[in-house]
Coordinates of C-alpha atoms (C1' of nucleotides) in Angstrom, one line a residue:
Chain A
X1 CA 0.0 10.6 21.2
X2 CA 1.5 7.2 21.0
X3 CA -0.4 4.3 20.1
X4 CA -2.6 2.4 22.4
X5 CA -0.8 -1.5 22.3
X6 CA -2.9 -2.7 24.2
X7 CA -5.9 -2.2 22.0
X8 CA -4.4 -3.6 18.9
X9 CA -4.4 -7.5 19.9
X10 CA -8.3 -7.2 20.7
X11 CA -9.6 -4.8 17.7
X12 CA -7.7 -6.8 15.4
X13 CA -9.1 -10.4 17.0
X14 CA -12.4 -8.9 16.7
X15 CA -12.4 -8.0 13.1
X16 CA -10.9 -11.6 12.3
X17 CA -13.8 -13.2 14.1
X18 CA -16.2 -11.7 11.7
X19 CA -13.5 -11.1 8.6
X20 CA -11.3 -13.8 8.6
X21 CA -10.6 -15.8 4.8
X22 CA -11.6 -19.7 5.3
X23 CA -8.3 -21.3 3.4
X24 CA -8.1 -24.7 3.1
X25 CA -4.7 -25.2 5.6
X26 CA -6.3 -22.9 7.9
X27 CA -8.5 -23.5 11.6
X28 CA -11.5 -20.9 11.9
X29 CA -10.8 -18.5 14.8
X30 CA -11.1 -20.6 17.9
X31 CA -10.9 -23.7 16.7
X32 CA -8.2 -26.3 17.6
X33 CA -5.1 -26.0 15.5
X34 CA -4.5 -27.7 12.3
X35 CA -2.6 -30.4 11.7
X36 CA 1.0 -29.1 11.8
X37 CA 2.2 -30.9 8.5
X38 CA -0.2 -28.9 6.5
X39 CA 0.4 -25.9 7.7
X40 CA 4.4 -26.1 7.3
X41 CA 3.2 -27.3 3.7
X42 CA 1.0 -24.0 3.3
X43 CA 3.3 -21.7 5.0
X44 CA 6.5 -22.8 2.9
X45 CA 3.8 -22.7 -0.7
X46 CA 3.3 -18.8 0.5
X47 CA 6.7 -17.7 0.5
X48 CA 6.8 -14.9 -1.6
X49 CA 3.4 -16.8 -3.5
X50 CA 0.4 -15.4 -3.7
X51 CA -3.1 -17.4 -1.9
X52 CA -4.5 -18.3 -5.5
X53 CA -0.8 -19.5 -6.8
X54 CA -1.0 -22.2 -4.0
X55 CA -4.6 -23.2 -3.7
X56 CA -4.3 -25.7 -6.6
X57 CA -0.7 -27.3 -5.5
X58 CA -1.6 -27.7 -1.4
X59 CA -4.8 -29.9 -2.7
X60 CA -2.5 -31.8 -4.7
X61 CA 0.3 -32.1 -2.5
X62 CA -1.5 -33.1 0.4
X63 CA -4.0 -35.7 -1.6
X64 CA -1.2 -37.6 -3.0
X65 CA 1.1 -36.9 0.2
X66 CA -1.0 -36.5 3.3
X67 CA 1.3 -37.1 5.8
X68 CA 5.3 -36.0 6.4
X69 CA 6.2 -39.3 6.5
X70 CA 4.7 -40.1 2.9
X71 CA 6.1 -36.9 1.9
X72 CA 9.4 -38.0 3.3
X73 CA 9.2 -41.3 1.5
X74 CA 8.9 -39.9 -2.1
X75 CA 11.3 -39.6 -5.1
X76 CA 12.9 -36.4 -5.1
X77 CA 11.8 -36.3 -9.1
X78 CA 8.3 -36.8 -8.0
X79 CA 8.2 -34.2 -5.8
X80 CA 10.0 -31.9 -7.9
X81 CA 7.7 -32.0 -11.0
X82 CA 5.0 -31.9 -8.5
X83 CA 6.0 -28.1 -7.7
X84 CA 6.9 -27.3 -11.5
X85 CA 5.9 -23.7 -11.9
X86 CA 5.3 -22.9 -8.7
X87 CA 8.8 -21.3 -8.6
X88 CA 11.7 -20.9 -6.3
X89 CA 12.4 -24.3 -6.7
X90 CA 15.4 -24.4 -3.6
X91 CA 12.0 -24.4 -1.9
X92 CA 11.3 -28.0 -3.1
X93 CA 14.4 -29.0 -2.3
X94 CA 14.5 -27.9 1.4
X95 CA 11.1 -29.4 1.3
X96 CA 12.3 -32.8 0.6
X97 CA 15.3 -32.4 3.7
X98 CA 12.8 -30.8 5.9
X99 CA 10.3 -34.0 5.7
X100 CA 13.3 -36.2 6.0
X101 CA 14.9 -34.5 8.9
X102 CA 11.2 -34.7 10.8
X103 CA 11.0 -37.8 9.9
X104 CA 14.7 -39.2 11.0
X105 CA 15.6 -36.6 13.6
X106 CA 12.3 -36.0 15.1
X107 CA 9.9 -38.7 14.9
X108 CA 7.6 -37.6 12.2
X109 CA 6.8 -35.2 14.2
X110 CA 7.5 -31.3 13.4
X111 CA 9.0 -30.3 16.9
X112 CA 6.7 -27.5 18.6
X113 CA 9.1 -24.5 19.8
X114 CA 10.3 -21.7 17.7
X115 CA 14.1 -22.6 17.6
X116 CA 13.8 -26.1 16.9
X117 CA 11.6 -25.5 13.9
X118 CA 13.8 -22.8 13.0
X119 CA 17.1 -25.2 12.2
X120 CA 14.8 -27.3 10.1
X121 CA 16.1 -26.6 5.9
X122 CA 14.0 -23.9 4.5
X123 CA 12.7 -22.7 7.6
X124 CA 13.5 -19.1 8.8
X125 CA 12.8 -16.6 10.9
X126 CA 9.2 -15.9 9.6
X127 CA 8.1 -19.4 9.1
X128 CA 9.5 -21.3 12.4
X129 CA 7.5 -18.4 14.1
X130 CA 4.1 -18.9 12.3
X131 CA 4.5 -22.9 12.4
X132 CA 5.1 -22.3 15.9
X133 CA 2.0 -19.7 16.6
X134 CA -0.5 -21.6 14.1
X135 CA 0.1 -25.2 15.1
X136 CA 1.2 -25.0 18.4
X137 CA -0.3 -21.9 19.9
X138 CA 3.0 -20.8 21.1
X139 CA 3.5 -17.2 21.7
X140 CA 5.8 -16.1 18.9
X141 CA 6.6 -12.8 16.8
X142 CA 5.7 -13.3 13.4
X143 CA 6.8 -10.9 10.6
X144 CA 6.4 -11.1 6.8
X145 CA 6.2 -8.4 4.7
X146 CA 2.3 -7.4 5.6
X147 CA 3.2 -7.3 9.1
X148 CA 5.9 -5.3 8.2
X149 CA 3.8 -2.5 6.4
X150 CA 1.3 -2.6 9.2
X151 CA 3.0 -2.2 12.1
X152 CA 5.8 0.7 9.9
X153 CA 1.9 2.1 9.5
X154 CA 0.8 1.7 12.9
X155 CA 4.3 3.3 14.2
X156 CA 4.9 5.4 11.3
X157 CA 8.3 4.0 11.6
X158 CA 9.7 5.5 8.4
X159 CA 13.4 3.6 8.4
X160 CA 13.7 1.7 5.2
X161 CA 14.2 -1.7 5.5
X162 CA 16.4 -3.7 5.9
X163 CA 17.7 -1.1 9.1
X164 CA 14.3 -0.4 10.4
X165 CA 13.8 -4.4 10.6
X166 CA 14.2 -4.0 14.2
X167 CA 12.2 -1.4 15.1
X168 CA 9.5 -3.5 13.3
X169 CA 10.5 -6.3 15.1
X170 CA 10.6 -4.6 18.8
X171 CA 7.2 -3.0 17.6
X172 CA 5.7 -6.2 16.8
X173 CA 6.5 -7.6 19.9
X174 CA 4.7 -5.1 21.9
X175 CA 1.6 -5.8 19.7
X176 CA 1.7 -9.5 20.0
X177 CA -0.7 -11.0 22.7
X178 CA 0.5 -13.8 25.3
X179 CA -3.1 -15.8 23.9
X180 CA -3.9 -16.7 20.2
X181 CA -0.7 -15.6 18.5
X182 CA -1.0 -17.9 15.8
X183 CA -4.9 -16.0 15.1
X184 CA -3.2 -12.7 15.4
X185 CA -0.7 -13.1 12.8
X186 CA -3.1 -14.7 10.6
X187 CA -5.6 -11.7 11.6
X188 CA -2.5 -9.2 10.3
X189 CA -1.9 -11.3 7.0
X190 CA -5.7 -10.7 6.0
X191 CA -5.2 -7.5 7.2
X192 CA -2.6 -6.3 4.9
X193 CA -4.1 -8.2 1.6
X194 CA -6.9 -6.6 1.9
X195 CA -7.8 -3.4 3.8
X196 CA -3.6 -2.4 4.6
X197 CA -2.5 -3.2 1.0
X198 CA 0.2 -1.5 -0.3
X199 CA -1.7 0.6 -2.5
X200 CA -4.8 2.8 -1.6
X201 CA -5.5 0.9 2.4
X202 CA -8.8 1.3 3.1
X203 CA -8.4 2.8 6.0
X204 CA -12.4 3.6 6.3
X205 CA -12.9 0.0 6.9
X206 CA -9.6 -0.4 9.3
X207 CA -10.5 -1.6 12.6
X208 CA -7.1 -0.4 14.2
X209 CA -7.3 3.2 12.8
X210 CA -7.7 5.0 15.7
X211 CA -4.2 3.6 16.6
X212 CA -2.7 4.4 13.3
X213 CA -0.1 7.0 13.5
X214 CA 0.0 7.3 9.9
X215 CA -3.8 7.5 9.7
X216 CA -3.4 10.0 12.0
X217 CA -0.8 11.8 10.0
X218 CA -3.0 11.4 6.5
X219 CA -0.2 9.7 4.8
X220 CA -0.6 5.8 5.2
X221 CA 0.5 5.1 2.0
X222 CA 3.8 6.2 2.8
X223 CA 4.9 3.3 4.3
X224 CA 6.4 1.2 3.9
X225 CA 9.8 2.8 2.5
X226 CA 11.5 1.1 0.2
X227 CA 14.6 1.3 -2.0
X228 CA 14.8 2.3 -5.5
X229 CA 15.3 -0.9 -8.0
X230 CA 17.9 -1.2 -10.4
X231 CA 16.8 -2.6 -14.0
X232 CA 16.6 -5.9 -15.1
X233 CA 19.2 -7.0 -17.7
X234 CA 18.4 -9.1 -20.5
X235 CA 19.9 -12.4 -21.2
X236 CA 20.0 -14.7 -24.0
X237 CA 20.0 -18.1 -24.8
X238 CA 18.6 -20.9 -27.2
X239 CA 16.8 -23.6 -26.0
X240 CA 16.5 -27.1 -28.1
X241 CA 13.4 -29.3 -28.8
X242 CA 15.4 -32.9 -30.5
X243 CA 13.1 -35.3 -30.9
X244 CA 13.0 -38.9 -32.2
X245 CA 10.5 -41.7 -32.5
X246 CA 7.9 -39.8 -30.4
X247 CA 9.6 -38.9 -27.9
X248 CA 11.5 -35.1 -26.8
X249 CA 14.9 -35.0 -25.2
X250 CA 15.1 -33.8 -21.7
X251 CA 17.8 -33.1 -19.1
X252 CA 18.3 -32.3 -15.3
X253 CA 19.5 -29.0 -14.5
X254 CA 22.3 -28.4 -11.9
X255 CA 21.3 -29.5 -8.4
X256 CA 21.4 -25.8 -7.2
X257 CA 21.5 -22.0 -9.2
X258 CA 18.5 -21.4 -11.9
X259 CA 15.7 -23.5 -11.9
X260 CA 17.8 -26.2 -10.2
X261 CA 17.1 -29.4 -10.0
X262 CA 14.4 -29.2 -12.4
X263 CA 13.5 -31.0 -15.5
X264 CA 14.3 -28.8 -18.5
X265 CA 14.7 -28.9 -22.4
X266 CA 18.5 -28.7 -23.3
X267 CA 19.8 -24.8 -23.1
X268 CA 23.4 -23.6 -23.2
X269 CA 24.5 -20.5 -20.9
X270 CA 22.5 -17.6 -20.4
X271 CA 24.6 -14.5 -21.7
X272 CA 24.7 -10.9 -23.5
X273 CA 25.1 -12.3 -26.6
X274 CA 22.5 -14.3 -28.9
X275 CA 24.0 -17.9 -28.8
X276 CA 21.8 -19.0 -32.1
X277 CA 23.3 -23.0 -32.0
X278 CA 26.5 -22.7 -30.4
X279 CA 25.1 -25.1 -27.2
X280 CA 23.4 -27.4 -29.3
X281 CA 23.0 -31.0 -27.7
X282 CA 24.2 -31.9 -31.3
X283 CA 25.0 -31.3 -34.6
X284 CA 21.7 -31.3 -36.3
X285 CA 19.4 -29.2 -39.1
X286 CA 17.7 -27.2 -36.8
X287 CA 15.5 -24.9 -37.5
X288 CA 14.0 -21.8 -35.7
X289 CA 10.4 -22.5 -34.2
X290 CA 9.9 -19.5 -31.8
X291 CA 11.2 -16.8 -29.5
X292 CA 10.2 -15.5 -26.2
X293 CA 11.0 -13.5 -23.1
X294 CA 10.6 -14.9 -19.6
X295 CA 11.0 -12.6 -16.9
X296 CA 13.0 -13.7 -13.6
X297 CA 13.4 -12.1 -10.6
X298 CA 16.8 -10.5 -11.8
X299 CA 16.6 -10.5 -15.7
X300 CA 14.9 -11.6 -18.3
X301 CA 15.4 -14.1 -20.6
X302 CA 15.2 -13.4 -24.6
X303 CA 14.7 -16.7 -26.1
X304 CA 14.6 -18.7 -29.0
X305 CA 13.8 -21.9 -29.9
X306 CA 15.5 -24.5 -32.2
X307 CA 13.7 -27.9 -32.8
X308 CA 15.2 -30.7 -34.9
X309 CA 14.2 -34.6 -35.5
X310 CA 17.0 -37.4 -35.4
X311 CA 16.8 -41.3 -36.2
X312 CA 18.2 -42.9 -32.9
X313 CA 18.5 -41.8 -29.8
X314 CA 22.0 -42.0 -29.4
X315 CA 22.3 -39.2 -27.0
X316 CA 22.4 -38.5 -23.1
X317 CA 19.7 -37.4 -21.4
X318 CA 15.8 -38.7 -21.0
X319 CA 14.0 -39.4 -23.9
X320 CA 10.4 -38.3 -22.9
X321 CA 6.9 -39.2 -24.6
X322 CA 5.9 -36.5 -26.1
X323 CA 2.4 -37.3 -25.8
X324 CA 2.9 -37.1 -22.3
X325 CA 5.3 -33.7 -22.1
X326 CA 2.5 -31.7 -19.9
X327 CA 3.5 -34.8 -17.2
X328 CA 7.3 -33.8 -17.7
X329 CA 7.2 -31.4 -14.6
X330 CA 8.8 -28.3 -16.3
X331 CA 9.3 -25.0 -14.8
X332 CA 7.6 -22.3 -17.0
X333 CA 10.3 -21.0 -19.3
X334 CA 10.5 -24.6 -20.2
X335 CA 7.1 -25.8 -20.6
X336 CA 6.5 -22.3 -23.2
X337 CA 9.5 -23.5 -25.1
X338 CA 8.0 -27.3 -25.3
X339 CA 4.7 -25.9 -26.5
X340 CA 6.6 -23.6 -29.0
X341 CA 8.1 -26.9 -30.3
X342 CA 4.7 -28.6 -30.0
X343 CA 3.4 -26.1 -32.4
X344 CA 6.1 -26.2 -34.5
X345 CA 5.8 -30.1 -35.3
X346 CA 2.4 -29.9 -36.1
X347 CA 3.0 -27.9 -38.5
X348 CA 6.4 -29.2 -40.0
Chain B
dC1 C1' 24.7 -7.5 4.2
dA2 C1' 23.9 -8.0 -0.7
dC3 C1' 22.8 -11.0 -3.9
dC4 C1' 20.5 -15.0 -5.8
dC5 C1' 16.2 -17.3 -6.6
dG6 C1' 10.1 -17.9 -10.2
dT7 C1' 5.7 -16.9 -11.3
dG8 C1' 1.4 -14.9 -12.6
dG9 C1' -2.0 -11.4 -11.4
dA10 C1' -3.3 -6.5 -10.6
dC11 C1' -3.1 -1.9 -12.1
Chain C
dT1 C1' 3.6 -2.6 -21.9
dG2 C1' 5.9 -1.8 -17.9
dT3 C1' 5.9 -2.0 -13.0
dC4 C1' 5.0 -3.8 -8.7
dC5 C1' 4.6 -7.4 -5.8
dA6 C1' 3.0 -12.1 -2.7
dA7 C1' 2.6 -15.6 4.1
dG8 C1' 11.2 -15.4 2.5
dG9 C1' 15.3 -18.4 2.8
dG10 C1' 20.0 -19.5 1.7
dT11 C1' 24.5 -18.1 1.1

DNA sequence: CACCCGTGGAC
DNA sequence: TGTCCAAGGGT
């Protein structure tokens, strides 16, 4: 027996109406849409992010920046150090172009149909379609990764990705109603964080079970079918904390590649091999303050850091307070290694 | 298409 | 402690 589509759209509206989160870029069911500009803001913060990660960052984004055209107006550095340790910081950056291009080649206005919102930077096939269904009530086909594992479910379409992507696709198409598409995708998000997770769905609670193939079958946590991972190698590298007169010297990273763009402490390349001072900024005494491992998506980093004091500050880069380092905007590898070298001075 | 790109919480 | 993974996009 094939599922019903035609009951999905309407058992899964009906559970949102009584289960859907309140989040602060989101319209309760029914209500008129929110202002578009917040949720681009939200939806590009939830790439790969999870809801808590962001909560903090949209209230500071959009207090300090409440409109595109404010957002469009700001320094790149601001805005960078704004999203320090968020992560995937191309994200920023297509975040800066994407406000400038609404506000120069549209307006200041995000443009309402699926295709023009998908040649905007840092807008892809997911997120033109949920800009498109949340703000502007078109009818669009939204998938991210919990629509993916719920409709694989619903389907038991057991093709691992990326092939079975259109399957999924097709099959979310026939699921997707003509009327509130923007409520039905956010009705599938819920959906999948909580009772479709990828681990142990509570399907007891699921209000589209009796269309649920894999329910059917007994096996729902088979889907969705993924590939095996390969293991993370480990890098290393030295990172420097040179200070003088109260102040810590910083740099820029390269405009694109790791943590680009980013205000950093001084680092040589990443490589197989334990650098120890080979990339110092200069020739110093430097001594050992602290190791680490950061984890990134494809390797980790093993650490250590190296902090030394000279008289002038005869040196390029940007000679930051150090009273004022929590201000500097650092991504996380960066901002450990700055409290290593905190530590370390205090007790020097 | 395959690979690159962060982070922190859950288990 | 290790593993997985969260509202993906760019190249």
């Amino acid at each position: 027996m094939l599922v019903d589509r035609a009951n999905v759209a309407p058992k899964l509206l009906h559970w949102y109406d009584r289960h859907h989160r309140t989040l602060p870029w989101r319209a309760a069911p029914g209500e008129a849409a929110p202002d578009p500009y917040r949720v681009w803001l939200s939806e590009v913060m939830l790439q790969q992010t999870t809801v808590a990660a962001v909560k903090s960052y949209f209230a500071a984004f959009t207090t300090r920046w409440p409109t595109v055209e404010a957002l469009a107006a700001a320094p790149d550095a601001e805005v960078m150090s704004a999203w320090a340790g968020l992560g995937y910081y191309a994200r920023a950056r297509n975040l800066i172009a994407c406000a400038r291009a609404v506000v120069d080649e549209h307006g200041g206005r995000f443009p309402s149909e699926e295709a023009e919102l998908r040649a905007l930077p840092g807008l892809g096939a997911y997120t033109a379609a949920a800009i498109a269904a949340i703000a502007f009530g078109q009818r669009a086909v939204v998938v991210d990764a919990n629509v993916e594992r719920i409709v694989e479910r619903l389907f038991a379409i057991a093709e691992p990705l990326p092939k079975g992507r259109t399957a999924i696709y097709a099959a979310t198409a026939s699921i997707t109603p003509d009327d509130h598409a923007g409520d039905f995708a956010q009705a599938m998000m819920d959906l999948g964080s909580s009772l479709c997770a990828p681990r142990k769905p509570a399907c007891a609670l699921c209000p589209l079970s009796e269309e649920c193939a894999a329910f059917r079958a007994g096996e729902p946590e088979r889907y969705p079918v993924k590939a095996a991972k390969t293991a993370k190698p480990v890098r290393r590298g030295s990172i420097f904390w040179l200070e003088a007169a109260d102040r810590v010297l910083l740099c820029r990273r390269p405009p694109k590649g790791m943590l680009g763009g980013m205000r950093a402490l001084p680092t040589g390349p990443w490589g197989t091999e334990d650098p120890g001072l080979t990339d110092a900024p200069i020739a110093a005494d430097w001594r050992f303050v602290g190791a680490g491992r950061h984890v990134f998506t494809h390797f980790a980093l093993d650490h250590k850091v190296y902090a030394a004091r000279m008289e002038s500050q005869d040196i390029d880069g940007e000679w930051w307070p150090i009273a004022a380092i929590e201000q500097a905007g650092l991504p996380s590898l960066f901002a450990r290694a700055a409290a290593i070298g905190l530590a370390a001075r205090e007790t020097a």
